[in-house]
Short mmCIF file of C-alpha atoms in Angstrom, two decimals:
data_model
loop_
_atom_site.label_atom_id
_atom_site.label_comp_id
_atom_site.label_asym_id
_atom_site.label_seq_id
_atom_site.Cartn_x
_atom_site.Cartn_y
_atom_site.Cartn_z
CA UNK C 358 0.00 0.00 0.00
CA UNK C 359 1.50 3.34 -0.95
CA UNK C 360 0.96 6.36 1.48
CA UNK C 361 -1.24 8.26 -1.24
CA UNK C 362 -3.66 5.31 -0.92
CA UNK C 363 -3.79 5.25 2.87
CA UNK C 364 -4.41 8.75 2.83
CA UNK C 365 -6.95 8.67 0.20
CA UNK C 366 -8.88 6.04 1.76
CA UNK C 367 -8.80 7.78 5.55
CA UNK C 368 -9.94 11.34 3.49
CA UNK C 369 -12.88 9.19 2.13
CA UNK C 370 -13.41 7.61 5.10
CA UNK C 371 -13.77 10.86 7.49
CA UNK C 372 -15.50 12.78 4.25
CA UNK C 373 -18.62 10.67 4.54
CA UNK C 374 -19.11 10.15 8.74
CA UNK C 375 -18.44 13.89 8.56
CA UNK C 376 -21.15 14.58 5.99
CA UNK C 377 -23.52 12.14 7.86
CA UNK C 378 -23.49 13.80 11.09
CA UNK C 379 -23.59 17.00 9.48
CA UNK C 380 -27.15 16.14 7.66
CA UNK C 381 -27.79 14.59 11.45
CA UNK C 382 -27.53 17.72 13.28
CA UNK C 383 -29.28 19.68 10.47
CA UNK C 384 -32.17 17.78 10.27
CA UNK C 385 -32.68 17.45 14.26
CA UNK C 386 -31.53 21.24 15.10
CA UNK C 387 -31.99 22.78 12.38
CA UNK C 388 -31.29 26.54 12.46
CA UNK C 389 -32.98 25.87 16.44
CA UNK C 390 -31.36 28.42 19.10
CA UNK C 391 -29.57 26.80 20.92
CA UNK C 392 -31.41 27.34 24.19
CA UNK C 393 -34.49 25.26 22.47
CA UNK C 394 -32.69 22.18 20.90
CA UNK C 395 -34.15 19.28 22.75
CA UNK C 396 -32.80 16.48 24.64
CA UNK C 397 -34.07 13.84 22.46
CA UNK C 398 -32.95 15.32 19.24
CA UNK C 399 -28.94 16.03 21.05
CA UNK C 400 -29.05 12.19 22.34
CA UNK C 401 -29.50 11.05 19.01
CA UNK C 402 -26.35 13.28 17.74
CA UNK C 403 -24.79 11.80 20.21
CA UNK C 404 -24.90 8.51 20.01
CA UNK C 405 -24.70 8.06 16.02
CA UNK C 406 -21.36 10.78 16.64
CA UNK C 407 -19.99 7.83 19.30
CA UNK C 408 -20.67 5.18 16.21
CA UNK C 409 -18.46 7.22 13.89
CA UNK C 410 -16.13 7.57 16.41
CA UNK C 411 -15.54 4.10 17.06
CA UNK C 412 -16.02 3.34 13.54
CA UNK C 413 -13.55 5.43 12.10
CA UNK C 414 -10.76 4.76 14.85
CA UNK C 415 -11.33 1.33 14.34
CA UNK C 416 -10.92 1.49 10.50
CA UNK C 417 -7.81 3.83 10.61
CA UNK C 418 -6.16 1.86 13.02
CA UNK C 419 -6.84 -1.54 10.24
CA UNK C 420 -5.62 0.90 7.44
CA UNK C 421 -2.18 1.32 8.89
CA UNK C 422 -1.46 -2.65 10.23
CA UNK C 423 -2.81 -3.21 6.35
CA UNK C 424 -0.12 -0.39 5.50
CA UNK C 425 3.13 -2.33 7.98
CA UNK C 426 1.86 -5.76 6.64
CA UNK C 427 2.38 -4.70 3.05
CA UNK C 428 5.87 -3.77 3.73
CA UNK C 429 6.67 -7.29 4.33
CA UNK C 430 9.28 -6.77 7.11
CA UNK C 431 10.93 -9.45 9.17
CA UNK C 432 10.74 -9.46 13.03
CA UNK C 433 13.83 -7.40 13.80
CA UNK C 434 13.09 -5.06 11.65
CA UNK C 435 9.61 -3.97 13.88
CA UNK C 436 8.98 -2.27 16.93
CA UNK C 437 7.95 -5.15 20.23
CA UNK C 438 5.08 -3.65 19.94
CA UNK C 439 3.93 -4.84 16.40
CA UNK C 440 5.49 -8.26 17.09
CA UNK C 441 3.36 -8.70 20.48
CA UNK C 442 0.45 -7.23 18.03
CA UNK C 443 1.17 -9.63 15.31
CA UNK C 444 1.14 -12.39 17.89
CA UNK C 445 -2.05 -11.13 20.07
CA UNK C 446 -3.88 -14.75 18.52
CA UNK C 447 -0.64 -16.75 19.86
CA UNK C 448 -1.61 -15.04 23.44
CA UNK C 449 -4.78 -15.85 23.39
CA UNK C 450 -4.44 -19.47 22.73
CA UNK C 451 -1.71 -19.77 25.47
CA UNK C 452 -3.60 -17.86 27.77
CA UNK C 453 -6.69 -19.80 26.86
CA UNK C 454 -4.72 -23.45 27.01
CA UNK C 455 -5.61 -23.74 23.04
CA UNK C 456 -1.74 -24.90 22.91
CA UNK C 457 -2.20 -27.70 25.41
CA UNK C 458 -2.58 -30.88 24.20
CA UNK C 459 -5.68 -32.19 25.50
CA UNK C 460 -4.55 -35.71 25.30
CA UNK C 461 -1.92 -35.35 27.78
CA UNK C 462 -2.46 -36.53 31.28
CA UNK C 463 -2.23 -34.27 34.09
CA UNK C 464 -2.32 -30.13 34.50
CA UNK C 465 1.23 -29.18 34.66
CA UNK C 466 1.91 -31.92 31.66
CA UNK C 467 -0.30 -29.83 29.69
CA UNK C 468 0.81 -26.52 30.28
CA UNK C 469 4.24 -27.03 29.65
CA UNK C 470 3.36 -28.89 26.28
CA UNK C 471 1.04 -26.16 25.55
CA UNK C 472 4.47 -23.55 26.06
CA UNK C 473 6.58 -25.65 24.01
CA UNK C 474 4.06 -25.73 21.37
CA UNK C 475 3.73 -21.65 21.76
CA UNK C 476 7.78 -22.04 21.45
CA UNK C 477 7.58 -23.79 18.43
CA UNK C 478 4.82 -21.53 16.72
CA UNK C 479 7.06 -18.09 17.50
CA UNK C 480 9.86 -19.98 15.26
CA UNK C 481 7.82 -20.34 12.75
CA UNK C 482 6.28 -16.75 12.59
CA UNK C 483 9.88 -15.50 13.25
CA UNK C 484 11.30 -17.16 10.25
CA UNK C 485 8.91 -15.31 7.80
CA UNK C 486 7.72 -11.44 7.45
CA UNK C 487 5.17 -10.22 9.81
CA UNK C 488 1.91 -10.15 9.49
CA UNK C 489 -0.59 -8.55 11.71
CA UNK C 490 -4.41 -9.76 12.04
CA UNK C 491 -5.99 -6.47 11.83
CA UNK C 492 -9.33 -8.20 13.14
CA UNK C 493 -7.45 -9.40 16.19
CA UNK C 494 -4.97 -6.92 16.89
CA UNK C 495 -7.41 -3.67 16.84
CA UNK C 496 -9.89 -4.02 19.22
CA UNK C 497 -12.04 -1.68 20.49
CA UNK C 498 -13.06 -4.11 23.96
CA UNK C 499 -16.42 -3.11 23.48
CA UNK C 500 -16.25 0.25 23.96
CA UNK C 501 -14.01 2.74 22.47
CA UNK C 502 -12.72 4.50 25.91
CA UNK C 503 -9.25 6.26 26.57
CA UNK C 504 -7.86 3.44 27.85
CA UNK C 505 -8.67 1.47 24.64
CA UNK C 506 -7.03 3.94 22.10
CA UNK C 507 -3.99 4.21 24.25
CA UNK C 508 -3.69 0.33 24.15
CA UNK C 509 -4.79 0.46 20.06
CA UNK C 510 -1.85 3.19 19.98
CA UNK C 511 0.38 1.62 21.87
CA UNK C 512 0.70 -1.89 20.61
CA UNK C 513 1.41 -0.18 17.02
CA UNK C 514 3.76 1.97 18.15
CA UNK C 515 2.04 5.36 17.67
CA UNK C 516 2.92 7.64 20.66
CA UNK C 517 -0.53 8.21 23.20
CA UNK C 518 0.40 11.71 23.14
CA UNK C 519 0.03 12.80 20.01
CA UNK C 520 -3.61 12.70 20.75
CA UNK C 521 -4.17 15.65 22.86
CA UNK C 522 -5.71 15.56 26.80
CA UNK C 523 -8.81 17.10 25.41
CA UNK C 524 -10.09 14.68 23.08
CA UNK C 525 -9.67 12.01 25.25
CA UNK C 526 -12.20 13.77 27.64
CA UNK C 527 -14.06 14.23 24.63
CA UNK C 528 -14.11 10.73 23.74
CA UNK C 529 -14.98 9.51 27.72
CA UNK C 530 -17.71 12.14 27.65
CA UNK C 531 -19.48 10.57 24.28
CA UNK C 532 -19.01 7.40 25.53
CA UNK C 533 -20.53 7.86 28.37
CA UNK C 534 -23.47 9.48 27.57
CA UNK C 535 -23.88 6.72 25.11
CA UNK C 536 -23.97 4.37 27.33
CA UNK C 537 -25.98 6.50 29.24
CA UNK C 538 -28.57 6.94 26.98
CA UNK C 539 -28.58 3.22 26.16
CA UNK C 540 -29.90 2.40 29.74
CA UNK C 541 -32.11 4.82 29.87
CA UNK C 542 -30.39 6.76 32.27
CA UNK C 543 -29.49 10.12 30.25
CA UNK C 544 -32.73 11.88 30.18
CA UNK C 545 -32.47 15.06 30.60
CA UNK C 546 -31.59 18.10 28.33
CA UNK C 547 -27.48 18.35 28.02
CA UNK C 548 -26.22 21.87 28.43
CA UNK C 549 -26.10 23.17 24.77
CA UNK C 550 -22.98 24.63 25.19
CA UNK C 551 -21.10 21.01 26.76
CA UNK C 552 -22.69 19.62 23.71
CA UNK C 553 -21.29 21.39 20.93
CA UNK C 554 -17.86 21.49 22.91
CA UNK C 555 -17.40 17.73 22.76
CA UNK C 556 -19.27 17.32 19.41
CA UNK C 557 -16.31 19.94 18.02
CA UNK C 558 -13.80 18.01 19.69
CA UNK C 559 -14.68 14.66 18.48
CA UNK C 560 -14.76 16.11 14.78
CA UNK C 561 -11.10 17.23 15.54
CA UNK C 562 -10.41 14.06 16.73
CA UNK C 563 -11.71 11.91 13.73
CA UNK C 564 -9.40 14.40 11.81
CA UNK C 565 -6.42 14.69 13.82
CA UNK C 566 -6.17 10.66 14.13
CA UNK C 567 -6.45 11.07 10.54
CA UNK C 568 -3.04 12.88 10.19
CA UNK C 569 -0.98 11.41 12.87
CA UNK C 570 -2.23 7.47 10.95
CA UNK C 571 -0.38 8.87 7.80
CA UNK C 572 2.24 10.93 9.67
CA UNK C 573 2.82 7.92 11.22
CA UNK C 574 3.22 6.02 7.83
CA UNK C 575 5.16 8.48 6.12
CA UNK C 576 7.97 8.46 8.91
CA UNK C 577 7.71 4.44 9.21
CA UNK C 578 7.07 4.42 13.73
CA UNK C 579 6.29 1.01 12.95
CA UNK C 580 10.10 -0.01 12.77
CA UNK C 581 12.69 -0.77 15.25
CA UNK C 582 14.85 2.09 15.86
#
């Protein structure tokens, strides 16, 4: 994948959640002042704006493994971070005792088969040119929260500051409210002004992560230094 396509495809990406919430605000606000929007019209915004969020992080995120697994790059040549990604299935089955034979008589007969067998599968990805599961390496856990982008961030080697402090809160505040609003809980009016703060700062966000993905690209984090 060449960086001209990755940023193509993020610019199309953002272009059409952008445009949706856009016709989404218009349609339920209108040219309302802003002391008469109502609550029901603002949860809606809100929760299709926490879809796109997740959404679009989530597809970004895929966009630049796709992006490091096209390069074709051997195991030293990576960050620990995008080998531990790249290996996030291998994990799971250890952690899971998927490696454990479950022929084998006895607990601690098992596990240490089920090691050796991990062992013998990290030989075999380390004699070939990484490749990261997208699927299984991005996860949102649910719930796109700050703690889950710094993780997605982190485990592809893409610094948690370059997202600023702000849209982090942003991003806790949607959630929750989401959530919120999901069980039933978020009822009343949201202060018009709180509203259009995080809304802003989400739309910043989708943009921002935008830039840094391709920054991030163009300068090749991904490898080892």
């Amino acid at each position: 994948m060449k960086i001209s396509d990755l940023r193509l495809q993020l610019e199309e990406d953002l272009a059409w959640r952008l445009d949706e919430l856009r016709h989404l605000r218009n349609s339920l606000l209108g040219t309302a002042d802003r002391g008469a929007w109502e609550a029901r019209s603002m949860r809606a915004i809100l929760v299709m704006q926490y879809a796109h969020l997740e959404g679009f992080t989530r597809n970004a995120l895929s966009l630049y493994v796709s992006l490091v697994n096209s390069r074709q790059l051997p195991p030293d040549d990576l960050q620990p971070q995008l080998l531990a990604a790249a290996l996030t299935g291998e994990f799971k089955a250890l952690y899971s005792g998927e490696f454990s034979p479950p022929e084998v008589d006895g607990r601690l007969s098992r596990r240490v088969r089920g090691h050796v067998a991990f062992l013998e599968r990290l030989r075999v990805l380390s004699a070939a040119p990484v490749e990261i599961a997208a699927e299984v390496a991005v996860s949102m856990e649910m719930n796109l929260s700050p703690d889950v982008l710094r993780r997605n961030l982190y485990m592809l080697g893409i610094p948690e500051d370059r997202v600023s402090r702000g849209q982090y809160t942003a991003i806790e505040f949607v959630k929750n409210t989401r959530n919120d609003i999901a069980h039933g809980s978020r009822t009343e009016v949201i202060p018009p002004g709180l509203f259009d703060a995080h809304r802003k700062k989400c739309e910043q966000f989708m943009g921002d992560l935008s830039r840094i993905i391709t920054r991030a690209a163009a300068e090749e984090w991904f490898k080892a230094t």
